[in-house]
Amino acid sequence: MPNGQWYPPEWPDRIRALAHGELTPVQPRRAATVMLLRGGPLAVHMLRRRTSMAFAGGAYAYPGGGVDPRDDARRIGWAGPTRETWAARLGVGADDAQAIVCAAVRETYEEAGVLLAGPDADSVVGDTTGDDWEADRQALVARDLSFAEFLDRRGLVLRSDLLGAWARWITPEFEPKRYDTWFFVAALPEGQRTRNASTEADRTVWIRPAEATAGYDAGELLMMPPTVSTLRALLPYATPADALAASAAHDLTPVLAKASLGDDGEIVLSWPGHDEFTKRVRTAGGTS
């Protein structure tokens, strides 16, 4: 039975074009995504991308998105590990680290209505579902309001200590839109609740990692390789606290798919260290 691995039909042609020097890879854009966790037993918040979406339509994913360049240099209210500590952990400069962590927190708020910020380093905001909160969320989505401005307006500091870096994946070179994405884990703050606040999703669920991966294995849930890999990495943990504690030891070496073109025209697409995702595409267009 085929699994639920997302595989666009245009990939073989683009891979061949790249191999023949007819396609120039675009520069990947920095991005962040958050695996929001809750206990009893451990479950992760996922959204299903609308089938009308050009990229990964119908696939299950986590809240996330691209970095806002305005978050690179401007100093914001910040609590937890320093920007320099995050820079060392993420393998980037201090400004990049700030922007990536900001993207993780901002996108979680924009797409799930959950905000990892508080009035000080020891607290987190409660319910964020009021009309005034929604107005600010919409302004963030429209980029009418920067994240720093939002925090300043609310008198909040970003709680970077509530995040744990989990993995890093880079979109394959043959894709027209590419992202260099850092995956984080975070626990759902007490008093807050998730909702489907994303215009890109038609469904959101809380699901146990074992249930999600079983659905993928059965071909019932469509997912991209990074999503499946990060879900499988959650399987050993019983609580959000366990996963957060384990995140400090996770390898953040970027995972980038490799495509090779054989003499017979067969394409082999692989993700180093993740053999389960290897795809073989024959000249006639079939897959195995």
PDB file of C-alpha atoms in Angstrom:
ATOM      1  CA  MET A   1       0.000   0.000   0.000  1.00  0.00           C
ATOM      2  CA  PRO A   2       1.447   3.410  -0.913  1.00  0.00           C
ATOM      3  CA  ASN A   3       2.073   5.793   1.945  1.00  0.00           C
ATOM      4  CA  GLY A   4       1.008   9.421   2.124  1.00  0.00           C
ATOM      5  CA  GLN A   5       4.263  10.977   0.919  1.00  0.00           C
ATOM      6  CA  TRP A   6       3.605  14.211  -0.938  1.00  0.00           C
ATOM      7  CA  TYR A   7       5.114  13.962  -4.426  1.00  0.00           C
ATOM      8  CA  PRO A   8       4.229  16.601  -7.050  1.00  0.00           C
ATOM      9  CA  PRO A   9       3.892  15.304 -10.624  1.00  0.00           C
ATOM     10  CA  GLU A  10       6.110  18.099 -11.974  1.00  0.00           C
ATOM     11  CA  TRP A  11       9.152  17.008  -9.952  1.00  0.00           C
ATOM     12  CA  PRO A  12      10.655  14.599 -12.551  1.00  0.00           C
ATOM     13  CA  ASP A  13      10.709  17.250 -15.282  1.00  0.00           C
ATOM     14  CA  ARG A  14      12.249  19.795 -12.921  1.00  0.00           C
ATOM     15  CA  ILE A  15      14.856  17.291 -11.705  1.00  0.00           C
ATOM     16  CA  ARG A  16      15.839  16.498 -15.293  1.00  0.00           C
ATOM     17  CA  ALA A  17      16.061  20.207 -16.098  1.00  0.00           C
ATOM     18  CA  LEU A  18      18.334  20.757 -13.088  1.00  0.00           C
ATOM     19  CA  ALA A  19      20.549  17.813 -14.059  1.00  0.00           C
ATOM     20  CA  HIS A  20      20.903  19.171 -17.612  1.00  0.00           C
ATOM     21  CA  GLY A  21      21.787  22.666 -16.446  1.00  0.00           C
ATOM     22  CA  GLU A  22      18.486  24.111 -17.657  1.00  0.00           C
ATOM     23  CA  LEU A  23      17.274  25.123 -14.196  1.00  0.00           C
ATOM     24  CA  THR A  24      18.990  27.495 -11.790  1.00  0.00           C
ATOM     25  CA  PRO A  25      18.169  26.839  -8.111  1.00  0.00           C
ATOM     26  CA  VAL A  26      16.538  29.751  -6.319  1.00  0.00           C
ATOM     27  CA  GLN A  27      17.914  30.931  -2.979  1.00  0.00           C
ATOM     28  CA  PRO A  28      15.973  29.395  -0.085  1.00  0.00           C
ATOM     29  CA  ARG A  29      14.084  31.791   2.148  1.00  0.00           C
ATOM     30  CA  ARG A  30      14.526  31.535   5.926  1.00  0.00           C
ATOM     31  CA  ALA A  31      11.491  30.054   7.651  1.00  0.00           C
ATOM     32  CA  ALA A  32      10.341  28.524  10.921  1.00  0.00           C
ATOM     33  CA  THR A  33       7.628  26.096  11.964  1.00  0.00           C
ATOM     34  CA  VAL A  34       6.452  24.986  15.405  1.00  0.00           C
ATOM     35  CA  MET A  35       5.298  21.602  16.643  1.00  0.00           C
ATOM     36  CA  LEU A  36       2.892  22.764  19.328  1.00  0.00           C
ATOM     37  CA  LEU A  37       2.431  20.057  21.977  1.00  0.00           C
ATOM     38  CA  ARG A  38      -0.013  19.288  24.755  1.00  0.00           C
ATOM     39  CA  GLY A  39      -0.186  16.433  27.224  1.00  0.00           C
ATOM     40  CA  GLY A  40      -2.595  13.751  28.346  1.00  0.00           C
ATOM     41  CA  PRO A  41      -1.297  11.842  26.309  1.00  0.00           C
ATOM     42  CA  LEU A  42       1.180  13.827  24.191  1.00  0.00           C
ATOM     43  CA  ALA A  43      -0.428  15.265  21.054  1.00  0.00           C
ATOM     44  CA  VAL A  44       0.731  17.692  18.383  1.00  0.00           C
ATOM     45  CA  HIS A  45      -1.273  20.440  16.706  1.00  0.00           C
ATOM     46  CA  MET A  46      -1.451  20.064  12.912  1.00  0.00           C
ATOM     47  CA  LEU A  47      -3.249  21.850  10.127  1.00  0.00           C
ATOM     48  CA  ARG A  48      -4.309  20.541   6.721  1.00  0.00           C
ATOM     49  CA  ARG A  49      -3.380  22.813   3.854  1.00  0.00           C
ATOM     50  CA  ARG A  50      -6.246  23.631   1.503  1.00  0.00           C
ATOM     51  CA  THR A  51      -6.281  21.455  -1.593  1.00  0.00           C
ATOM     52  CA  SER A  52      -6.353  24.628  -3.682  1.00  0.00           C
ATOM     53  CA  MET A  53      -2.868  25.573  -2.452  1.00  0.00           C
ATOM     54  CA  ALA A  54      -0.204  25.365  -5.153  1.00  0.00           C
ATOM     55  CA  PHE A  55       2.355  24.060  -2.670  1.00  0.00           C
ATOM     56  CA  ALA A  56       1.548  20.889  -0.704  1.00  0.00           C
ATOM     57  CA  GLY A  57      -2.217  21.213  -1.120  1.00  0.00           C
ATOM     58  CA  GLY A  58      -4.030  18.709   1.103  1.00  0.00           C
ATOM     59  CA  ALA A  59      -0.919  17.936   3.148  1.00  0.00           C
ATOM     60  CA  TYR A  60      -0.802  18.024   6.944  1.00  0.00           C
ATOM     61  CA  ALA A  61       1.786  20.367   8.432  1.00  0.00           C
ATOM     62  CA  TYR A  62       2.513  22.578  11.453  1.00  0.00           C
ATOM     63  CA  PRO A  63       1.977  26.323  11.859  1.00  0.00           C
ATOM     64  CA  GLY A  64       4.855  28.140  10.240  1.00  0.00           C
ATOM     65  CA  GLY A  65       6.066  30.482   7.539  1.00  0.00           C
ATOM     66  CA  GLY A  66       8.790  32.753   6.272  1.00  0.00           C
ATOM     67  CA  VAL A  67      10.915  35.202   8.221  1.00  0.00           C
ATOM     68  CA  ASP A  68       9.911  38.866   8.215  1.00  0.00           C
ATOM     69  CA  PRO A  69      13.120  40.813   7.377  1.00  0.00           C
ATOM     70  CA  ARG A  70      11.997  43.528   9.800  1.00  0.00           C
ATOM     71  CA  ASP A  71      12.784  41.122  12.641  1.00  0.00           C
ATOM     72  CA  ASP A  72      16.487  40.854  11.775  1.00  0.00           C
ATOM     73  CA  ALA A  73      18.010  43.831  13.503  1.00  0.00           C
ATOM     74  CA  ARG A  74      15.457  45.683  15.604  1.00  0.00           C
ATOM     75  CA  ARG A  75      15.810  44.781  19.253  1.00  0.00           C
ATOM     76  CA  ILE A  76      12.605  43.487  20.763  1.00  0.00           C
ATOM     77  CA  GLY A  77      11.333  42.492  24.179  1.00  0.00           C
ATOM     78  CA  TRP A  78      13.091  39.195  24.780  1.00  0.00           C
ATOM     79  CA  ALA A  79      13.248  36.613  27.564  1.00  0.00           C
ATOM     80  CA  GLY A  80      15.078  33.322  27.810  1.00  0.00           C
ATOM     81  CA  PRO A  81      18.322  32.305  26.082  1.00  0.00           C
ATOM     82  CA  THR A  82      20.078  35.264  24.469  1.00  0.00           C
ATOM     83  CA  ARG A  83      20.182  35.926  20.747  1.00  0.00           C
ATOM     84  CA  GLU A  84      23.821  34.859  20.794  1.00  0.00           C
ATOM     85  CA  THR A  85      22.903  31.558  22.474  1.00  0.00           C
ATOM     86  CA  TRP A  86      20.244  30.951  19.842  1.00  0.00           C
ATOM     87  CA  ALA A  87      22.719  31.909  17.106  1.00  0.00           C
ATOM     88  CA  ALA A  88      25.102  29.196  18.277  1.00  0.00           C
ATOM     89  CA  ARG A  89      22.285  26.652  18.489  1.00  0.00           C
ATOM     90  CA  LEU A  90      20.806  27.444  15.063  1.00  0.00           C
ATOM     91  CA  GLY A  91      24.134  27.876  13.296  1.00  0.00           C
ATOM     92  CA  VAL A  92      23.500  31.442  12.130  1.00  0.00           C
ATOM     93  CA  GLY A  93      24.340  35.016  13.117  1.00  0.00           C
ATOM     94  CA  ALA A  94      22.628  36.785  16.020  1.00  0.00           C
ATOM     95  CA  ASP A  95      20.318  38.870  13.788  1.00  0.00           C
ATOM     96  CA  ASP A  96      19.297  35.772  11.826  1.00  0.00           C
ATOM     97  CA  ALA A  97      18.652  33.887  15.046  1.00  0.00           C
ATOM     98  CA  GLN A  98      16.390  36.634  16.348  1.00  0.00           C
ATOM     99  CA  ALA A  99      14.426  36.718  13.097  1.00  0.00           C
ATOM    100  CA  ILE A 100      14.021  32.932  12.986  1.00  0.00           C
ATOM    101  CA  VAL A 101      12.812  32.712  16.604  1.00  0.00           C
ATOM    102  CA  CYS A 102      10.477  35.670  15.976  1.00  0.00           C
ATOM    103  CA  ALA A 103       9.090  33.881  12.907  1.00  0.00           C
ATOM    104  CA  ALA A 104       8.402  30.762  14.966  1.00  0.00           C
ATOM    105  CA  VAL A 105       6.489  32.692  17.627  1.00  0.00           C
ATOM    106  CA  ARG A 106       4.727  35.056  15.215  1.00  0.00           C
ATOM    107  CA  GLU A 107       3.581  32.311  12.826  1.00  0.00           C
ATOM    108  CA  THR A 108       2.240  30.211  15.695  1.00  0.00           C
ATOM    109  CA  TYR A 109       0.137  33.178  16.742  1.00  0.00           C
ATOM    110  CA  GLU A 110      -0.945  34.012  13.189  1.00  0.00           C
ATOM    111  CA  GLU A 111      -1.967  30.457  12.260  1.00  0.00           C
ATOM    112  CA  ALA A 112      -2.981  28.868  15.562  1.00  0.00           C
ATOM    113  CA  GLY A 113      -3.865  31.829  17.788  1.00  0.00           C
ATOM    114  CA  VAL A 114      -1.272  30.776  20.380  1.00  0.00           C
ATOM    115  CA  LEU A 115       1.229  33.343  21.633  1.00  0.00           C
ATOM    116  CA  LEU A 116       4.514  32.396  23.307  1.00  0.00           C
ATOM    117  CA  ALA A 117       4.986  35.755  24.998  1.00  0.00           C
ATOM    118  CA  GLY A 118       4.192  37.368  28.328  1.00  0.00           C
ATOM    119  CA  PRO A 119       4.448  40.548  30.391  1.00  0.00           C
ATOM    120  CA  ASP A 120       7.758  39.347  31.831  1.00  0.00           C
ATOM    121  CA  ALA A 121      10.217  36.470  31.789  1.00  0.00           C
ATOM    122  CA  ASP A 122       8.130  34.397  34.213  1.00  0.00           C
ATOM    123  CA  SER A 123       4.640  34.673  32.723  1.00  0.00           C
ATOM    124  CA  VAL A 124       2.664  33.997  29.547  1.00  0.00           C
ATOM    125  CA  VAL A 125      -0.443  35.743  28.277  1.00  0.00           C
ATOM    126  CA  GLY A 126      -3.762  33.977  28.802  1.00  0.00           C
ATOM    127  CA  ASP A 127      -6.698  33.872  26.402  1.00  0.00           C
ATOM    128  CA  THR A 128      -5.933  35.652  23.108  1.00  0.00           C
ATOM    129  CA  THR A 129      -9.303  35.294  21.390  1.00  0.00           C
ATOM    130  CA  GLY A 130     -10.781  38.783  21.986  1.00  0.00           C
ATOM    131  CA  ASP A 131     -11.584  41.248  19.195  1.00  0.00           C
ATOM    132  CA  ASP A 132      -8.595  43.444  20.013  1.00  0.00           C
ATOM    133  CA  TRP A 133      -6.244  40.468  19.847  1.00  0.00           C
ATOM    134  CA  GLU A 134      -7.777  39.421  16.543  1.00  0.00           C
ATOM    135  CA  ALA A 135      -7.256  42.891  15.102  1.00  0.00           C
ATOM    136  CA  ASP A 136      -3.574  42.732  15.984  1.00  0.00           C
ATOM    137  CA  ARG A 137      -3.279  39.200  14.586  1.00  0.00           C
ATOM    138  CA  GLN A 138      -4.793  40.294  11.289  1.00  0.00           C
ATOM    139  CA  ALA A 139      -2.391  43.259  11.153  1.00  0.00           C
ATOM    140  CA  LEU A 140       0.523  40.882  11.647  1.00  0.00           C
ATOM    141  CA  VAL A 141      -0.720  38.606   8.869  1.00  0.00           C
ATOM    142  CA  ALA A 142      -1.067  41.578   6.517  1.00  0.00           C
ATOM    143  CA  ARG A 143       2.429  42.783   7.583  1.00  0.00           C
ATOM    144  CA  ASP A 144       0.879  46.119   8.522  1.00  0.00           C
ATOM    145  CA  LEU A 145       2.350  45.562  11.983  1.00  0.00           C
ATOM    146  CA  SER A 146       5.810  44.208  12.724  1.00  0.00           C
ATOM    147  CA  PHE A 147       6.250  41.673  15.481  1.00  0.00           C
ATOM    148  CA  ALA A 148       8.428  44.086  17.465  1.00  0.00           C
ATOM    149  CA  GLU A 149       5.718  46.747  17.224  1.00  0.00           C
ATOM    150  CA  PHE A 150       3.116  44.225  18.314  1.00  0.00           C
ATOM    151  CA  LEU A 151       5.106  43.242  21.405  1.00  0.00           C
ATOM    152  CA  ASP A 152       5.821  46.880  22.264  1.00  0.00           C
ATOM    153  CA  ARG A 153       2.155  47.830  21.909  1.00  0.00           C
ATOM    154  CA  ARG A 154       1.156  44.989  24.214  1.00  0.00           C
ATOM    155  CA  GLY A 155       4.001  45.444  26.698  1.00  0.00           C
ATOM    156  CA  LEU A 156       5.169  41.869  26.107  1.00  0.00           C
ATOM    157  CA  VAL A 157       8.427  39.987  25.833  1.00  0.00           C
ATOM    158  CA  LEU A 158       9.008  37.014  23.552  1.00  0.00           C
ATOM    159  CA  ARG A 159       9.522  33.857  25.645  1.00  0.00           C
ATOM    160  CA  SER A 160      12.319  32.172  23.707  1.00  0.00           C
ATOM    161  CA  ASP A 161      12.783  29.734  26.594  1.00  0.00           C
ATOM    162  CA  LEU A 162       9.460  28.122  25.671  1.00  0.00           C
ATOM    163  CA  LEU A 163      10.918  26.904  22.366  1.00  0.00           C
ATOM    164  CA  GLY A 164      13.237  24.002  21.635  1.00  0.00           C
ATOM    165  CA  ALA A 165      15.040  23.659  18.297  1.00  0.00           C
ATOM    166  CA  TRP A 166      14.219  20.263  16.790  1.00  0.00           C
ATOM    167  CA  ALA A 167      15.379  19.967  13.160  1.00  0.00           C
ATOM    168  CA  ARG A 168      16.335  21.869  10.018  1.00  0.00           C
ATOM    169  CA  TRP A 169      15.242  20.999   6.480  1.00  0.00           C
ATOM    170  CA  ILE A 170      15.920  22.793   3.195  1.00  0.00           C
ATOM    171  CA  THR A 171      13.566  22.577   0.206  1.00  0.00           C
ATOM    172  CA  PRO A 172      15.128  20.640  -2.720  1.00  0.00           C
ATOM    173  CA  GLU A 173      17.052  22.663  -5.303  1.00  0.00           C
ATOM    174  CA  PHE A 174      14.610  21.858  -8.110  1.00  0.00           C
ATOM    175  CA  GLU A 175      11.614  23.433  -6.362  1.00  0.00           C
ATOM    176  CA  PRO A 176      10.446  26.871  -7.612  1.00  0.00           C
ATOM    177  CA  LYS A 177       9.860  28.054  -4.031  1.00  0.00           C
ATOM    178  CA  ARG A 178      12.492  27.083  -1.496  1.00  0.00           C
ATOM    179  CA  TYR A 179      12.714  27.436   2.278  1.00  0.00           C
ATOM    180  CA  ASP A 180      15.465  26.897   4.805  1.00  0.00           C
ATOM    181  CA  THR A 181      13.215  25.855   7.669  1.00  0.00           C
ATOM    182  CA  TRP A 182      13.985  25.424  11.349  1.00  0.00           C
ATOM    183  CA  PHE A 183      11.550  23.168  13.232  1.00  0.00           C
ATOM    184  CA  PHE A 184      10.816  23.922  16.889  1.00  0.00           C
ATOM    185  CA  VAL A 185       8.833  22.268  19.672  1.00  0.00           C
ATOM    186  CA  ALA A 186       6.784  24.187  22.245  1.00  0.00           C
ATOM    187  CA  ALA A 187       4.158  23.353  24.850  1.00  0.00           C
ATOM    188  CA  LEU A 188       0.688  24.891  24.638  1.00  0.00           C
ATOM    189  CA  PRO A 189       0.659  27.607  27.337  1.00  0.00           C
ATOM    190  CA  GLU A 190      -1.852  27.229  30.152  1.00  0.00           C
ATOM    191  CA  GLY A 191      -4.995  29.256  29.510  1.00  0.00           C
ATOM    192  CA  GLN A 192      -4.555  29.406  25.743  1.00  0.00           C
ATOM    193  CA  ARG A 193      -6.251  27.287  23.108  1.00  0.00           C
ATOM    194  CA  THR A 194      -5.622  26.664  19.444  1.00  0.00           C
ATOM    195  CA  ARG A 195      -7.965  27.585  16.626  1.00  0.00           C
ATOM    196  CA  ASN A 196      -7.843  27.499  12.846  1.00  0.00           C
ATOM    197  CA  ALA A 197      -6.733  31.066  12.221  1.00  0.00           C
ATOM    198  CA  SER A 198      -4.948  30.333   8.940  1.00  0.00           C
ATOM    199  CA  THR A 199      -6.475  31.146   5.569  1.00  0.00           C
ATOM    200  CA  GLU A 200      -4.262  28.399   4.120  1.00  0.00           C
ATOM    201  CA  ALA A 201      -5.810  25.571   6.168  1.00  0.00           C
ATOM    202  CA  ASP A 202      -9.213  23.901   5.952  1.00  0.00           C
ATOM    203  CA  ARG A 203      -8.811  21.754   9.064  1.00  0.00           C
ATOM    204  CA  THR A 204      -6.820  21.619  12.293  1.00  0.00           C
ATOM    205  CA  VAL A 205      -6.385  18.675  14.649  1.00  0.00           C
ATOM    206  CA  TRP A 206      -4.694  17.632  17.845  1.00  0.00           C
ATOM    207  CA  ILE A 207      -3.265  14.217  17.072  1.00  0.00           C
ATOM    208  CA  ARG A 208      -0.929  11.754  18.745  1.00  0.00           C
ATOM    209  CA  PRO A 209       2.329  11.320  16.802  1.00  0.00           C
ATOM    210  CA  ALA A 210       1.770   7.552  16.601  1.00  0.00           C
ATOM    211  CA  GLU A 211      -1.702   8.090  15.131  1.00  0.00           C
ATOM    212  CA  ALA A 212      -0.418  10.641  12.629  1.00  0.00           C
ATOM    213  CA  THR A 213       2.447   8.461  11.414  1.00  0.00           C
ATOM    214  CA  ALA A 214       0.149   5.435  11.207  1.00  0.00           C
ATOM    215  CA  GLY A 215      -2.214   7.488   9.029  1.00  0.00           C
ATOM    216  CA  TYR A 216       0.703   8.459   6.810  1.00  0.00           C
ATOM    217  CA  ASP A 217       1.949   4.871   6.564  1.00  0.00           C
ATOM    218  CA  ALA A 218      -1.553   3.729   5.547  1.00  0.00           C
ATOM    219  CA  GLY A 219      -1.778   6.405   2.844  1.00  0.00           C
ATOM    220  CA  GLU A 220      -4.607   8.175   4.671  1.00  0.00           C
ATOM    221  CA  LEU A 221      -2.749  11.372   5.658  1.00  0.00           C
ATOM    222  CA  LEU A 222      -0.691  13.293   3.110  1.00  0.00           C
ATOM    223  CA  MET A 223       2.569  14.735   4.451  1.00  0.00           C
ATOM    224  CA  MET A 224       5.935  16.001   3.307  1.00  0.00           C
ATOM    225  CA  PRO A 225       9.105  14.168   4.431  1.00  0.00           C
ATOM    226  CA  PRO A 226      10.113  16.770   7.068  1.00  0.00           C
ATOM    227  CA  THR A 227       6.703  16.462   8.728  1.00  0.00           C
ATOM    228  CA  VAL A 228       6.853  12.675   8.885  1.00  0.00           C
ATOM    229  CA  SER A 229      10.439  12.668  10.119  1.00  0.00           C
ATOM    230  CA  THR A 230       9.780  15.148  12.922  1.00  0.00           C
ATOM    231  CA  LEU A 231       6.633  13.271  13.969  1.00  0.00           C
ATOM    232  CA  ARG A 232       8.555  10.016  14.197  1.00  0.00           C
ATOM    233  CA  ALA A 233      11.156  11.774  16.332  1.00  0.00           C
ATOM    234  CA  LEU A 234       8.388  12.635  18.833  1.00  0.00           C
ATOM    235  CA  LEU A 235       7.341   9.003  19.362  1.00  0.00           C
ATOM    236  CA  PRO A 236       9.630   8.262  22.358  1.00  0.00           C
ATOM    237  CA  TYR A 237       8.315  11.139  24.468  1.00  0.00           C
ATOM    238  CA  ALA A 238       5.390  10.958  26.873  1.00  0.00           C
ATOM    239  CA  THR A 239       4.992  14.657  27.686  1.00  0.00           C
ATOM    240  CA  PRO A 240       5.721  18.067  26.142  1.00  0.00           C
ATOM    241  CA  ALA A 241       8.290  18.651  28.898  1.00  0.00           C
ATOM    242  CA  ASP A 242      10.114  15.477  27.888  1.00  0.00           C
ATOM    243  CA  ALA A 243      10.256  16.576  24.252  1.00  0.00           C
ATOM    244  CA  LEU A 244      11.432  20.079  25.162  1.00  0.00           C
ATOM    245  CA  ALA A 245      14.175  18.685  27.386  1.00  0.00           C
ATOM    246  CA  ALA A 246      15.322  16.348  24.609  1.00  0.00           C
ATOM    247  CA  SER A 247      15.406  19.104  21.988  1.00  0.00           C
ATOM    248  CA  ALA A 248      18.735  20.449  23.268  1.00  0.00           C
ATOM    249  CA  ALA A 249      20.484  17.340  21.969  1.00  0.00           C
ATOM    250  CA  HIS A 250      18.808  17.231  18.555  1.00  0.00           C
ATOM    251  CA  ASP A 251      21.049  17.459  15.508  1.00  0.00           C
ATOM    252  CA  LEU A 252      20.324  20.575  13.441  1.00  0.00           C
ATOM    253  CA  THR A 253      22.444  19.597  10.447  1.00  0.00           C
ATOM    254  CA  PRO A 254      20.380  20.714   7.434  1.00  0.00           C
ATOM    255  CA  VAL A 255      18.618  17.958   5.500  1.00  0.00           C
ATOM    256  CA  LEU A 256      18.630  18.633   1.744  1.00  0.00           C
ATOM    257  CA  ALA A 257      17.210  16.210  -0.809  1.00  0.00           C
ATOM    258  CA  LYS A 258      19.565  14.919  -3.503  1.00  0.00           C
ATOM    259  CA  ALA A 259      18.460  13.914  -6.993  1.00  0.00           C
ATOM    260  CA  SER A 260      20.522  11.818  -9.397  1.00  0.00           C
ATOM    261  CA  LEU A 261      19.815  10.958 -13.027  1.00  0.00           C
ATOM    262  CA  GLY A 262      20.970   7.530 -14.245  1.00  0.00           C
ATOM    263  CA  ASP A 263      22.085   6.614 -17.759  1.00  0.00           C
ATOM    264  CA  ASP A 264      18.738   4.894 -18.310  1.00  0.00           C
ATOM    265  CA  GLY A 265      16.907   8.090 -17.401  1.00  0.00           C
ATOM    266  CA  GLU A 266      15.802   6.823 -13.990  1.00  0.00           C
ATOM    267  CA  ILE A 267      15.668   9.497 -11.326  1.00  0.00           C
ATOM    268  CA  VAL A 268      16.609   8.664  -7.759  1.00  0.00           C
ATOM    269  CA  LEU A 269      15.451  11.207  -5.173  1.00  0.00           C
ATOM    270  CA  SER A 270      16.790  10.783  -1.651  1.00  0.00           C
ATOM    271  CA  TRP A 271      17.033  12.614   1.651  1.00  0.00           C
ATOM    272  CA  PRO A 272      20.383  11.855   3.357  1.00  0.00           C
ATOM    273  CA  GLY A 273      19.833   9.964   6.585  1.00  0.00           C
ATOM    274  CA  HIS A 274      16.164   9.338   5.786  1.00  0.00           C
ATOM    275  CA  ASP A 275      16.038   6.280   3.547  1.00  0.00           C
ATOM    276  CA  GLU A 276      12.286   5.794   3.914  1.00  0.00           C
ATOM    277  CA  PHE A 277      11.645   8.780   1.645  1.00  0.00           C
ATOM    278  CA  THR A 278      13.771   7.591  -1.309  1.00  0.00           C
ATOM    279  CA  LYS A 279      11.823   7.728  -4.566  1.00  0.00           C
ATOM    280  CA  ARG A 280      12.732   6.174  -7.918  1.00  0.00           C
ATOM    281  CA  VAL A 281      11.152   7.619 -11.020  1.00  0.00           C
ATOM    282  CA  ARG A 282      11.480   5.626 -14.222  1.00  0.00           C
ATOM    283  CA  THR A 283      11.797   7.208 -17.653  1.00  0.00           C
ATOM    284  CA  ALA A 284       8.180   6.400 -18.397  1.00  0.00           C
ATOM    285  CA  GLY A 285       7.131   8.390 -15.358  1.00  0.00           C
ATOM    286  CA  GLY A 286       6.293   5.518 -13.009  1.00  0.00           C
ATOM    287  CA  THR A 287       7.416   5.536  -9.386  1.00  0.00           C
ATOM    288  CA  SER A 288       8.530   2.863  -6.978  1.00  0.00           C
TER     289      SER A 288
END
